[in-house]
Coordinates of C-alpha atoms in Angstrom, one line a residue:
X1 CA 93.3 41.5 48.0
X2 CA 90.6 42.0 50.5
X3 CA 93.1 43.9 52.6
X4 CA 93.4 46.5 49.6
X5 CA 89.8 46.6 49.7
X6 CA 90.1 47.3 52.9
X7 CA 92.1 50.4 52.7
X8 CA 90.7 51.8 50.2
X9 CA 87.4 51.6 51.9
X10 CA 89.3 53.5 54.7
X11 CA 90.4 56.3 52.3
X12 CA 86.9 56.5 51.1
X13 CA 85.5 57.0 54.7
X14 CA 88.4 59.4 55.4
X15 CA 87.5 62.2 52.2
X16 CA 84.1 61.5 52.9
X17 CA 84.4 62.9 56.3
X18 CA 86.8 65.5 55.6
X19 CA 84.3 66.7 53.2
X20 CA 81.5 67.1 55.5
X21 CA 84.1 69.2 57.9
X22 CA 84.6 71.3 54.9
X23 CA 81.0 72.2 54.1
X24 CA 80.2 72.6 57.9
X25 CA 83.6 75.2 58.6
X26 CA 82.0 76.9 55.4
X27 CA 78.4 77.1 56.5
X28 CA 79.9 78.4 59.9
X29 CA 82.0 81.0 57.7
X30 CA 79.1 82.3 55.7
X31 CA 76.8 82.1 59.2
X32 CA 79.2 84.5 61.0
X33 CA 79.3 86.5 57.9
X34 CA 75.2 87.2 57.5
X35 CA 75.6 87.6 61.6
X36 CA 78.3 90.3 61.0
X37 CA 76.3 92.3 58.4
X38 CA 73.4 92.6 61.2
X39 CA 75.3 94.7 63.3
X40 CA 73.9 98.0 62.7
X41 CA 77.3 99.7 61.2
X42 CA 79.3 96.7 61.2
X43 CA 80.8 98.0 58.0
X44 CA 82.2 101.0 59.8
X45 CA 83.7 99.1 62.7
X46 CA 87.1 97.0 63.2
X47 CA 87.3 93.2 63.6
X48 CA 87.9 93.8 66.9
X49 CA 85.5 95.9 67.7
X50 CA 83.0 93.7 66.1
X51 CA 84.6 90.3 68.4
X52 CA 84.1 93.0 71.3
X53 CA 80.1 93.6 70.5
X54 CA 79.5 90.0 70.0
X55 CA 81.5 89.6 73.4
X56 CA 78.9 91.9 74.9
X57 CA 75.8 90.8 73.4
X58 CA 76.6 87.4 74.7
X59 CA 77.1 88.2 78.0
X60 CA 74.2 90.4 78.6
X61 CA 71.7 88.0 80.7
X62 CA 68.4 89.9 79.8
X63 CA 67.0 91.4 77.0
X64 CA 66.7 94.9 78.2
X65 CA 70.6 94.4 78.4
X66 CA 71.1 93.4 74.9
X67 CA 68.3 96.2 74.0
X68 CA 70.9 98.8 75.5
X69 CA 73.6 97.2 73.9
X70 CA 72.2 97.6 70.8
X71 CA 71.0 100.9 71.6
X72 CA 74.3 102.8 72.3
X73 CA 76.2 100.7 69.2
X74 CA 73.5 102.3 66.9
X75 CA 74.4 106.1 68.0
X76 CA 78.0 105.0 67.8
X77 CA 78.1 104.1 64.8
X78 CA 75.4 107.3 63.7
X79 CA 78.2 109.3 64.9
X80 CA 80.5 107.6 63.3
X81 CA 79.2 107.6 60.1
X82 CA 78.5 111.0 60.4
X83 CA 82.1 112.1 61.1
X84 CA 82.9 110.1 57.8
X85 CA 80.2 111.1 55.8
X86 CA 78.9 108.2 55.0
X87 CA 74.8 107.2 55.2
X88 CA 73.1 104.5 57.6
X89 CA 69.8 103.9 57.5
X90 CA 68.0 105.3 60.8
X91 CA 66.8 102.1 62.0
X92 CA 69.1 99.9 63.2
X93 CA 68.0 95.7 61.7
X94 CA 64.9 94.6 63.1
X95 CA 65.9 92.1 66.3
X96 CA 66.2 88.4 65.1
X97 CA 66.5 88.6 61.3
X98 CA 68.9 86.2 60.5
X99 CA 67.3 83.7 63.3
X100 CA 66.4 79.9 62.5
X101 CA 62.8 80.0 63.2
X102 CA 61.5 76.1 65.1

């Protein structure tokens, strides 16, 4: 009997955690998601070219880099927009929105 108990304990233990997993994969998922939309034109660029951006951003060691960075993906995508005729606002997402503040 107390070996039953046992096991069942161990199932118990076993969704719990899987569970947790769960809910943290889908924080992650909807994390990356608000990240995604601060891209200034993220909506106008491919998956890959969005992986590529990130790539850059987090390689850039200073923040006059990332400044650049962000600089020439805003007239990129002005241009592309443009060429599709779609409108972007003319201010790319004020730096950090989206950032856990403490």
């Amino acid at each position: 009997m107390w070996q039953r108990m046992l096991l069942l304990s161990a199932a118990g233990v076993l969704l719990v955690g899987t569970s947790f997993g769960w809910a943290a994969d889908q924080q992650r998922t909807g994390q990356q998601a608000q990240m995604q939309e601060q891209v200034y034109g993220s909506q106008l660029m491919t998956e890959e070219e969005r992986a590529e951006h990130r790539a850059q951003m987090r390689a850039a060691t200073t923040e006059e880099e990332r400044e650049r960075i962000r600089r020439e993906q805003h007239e990129r995508m002005k241009e592309r927009a443009k060429a599709q005729g779609v409108t972007l606002p003319e201010e790319p997402p004020e730096r950090g929105m989206g950032r856990k503040m403490g």
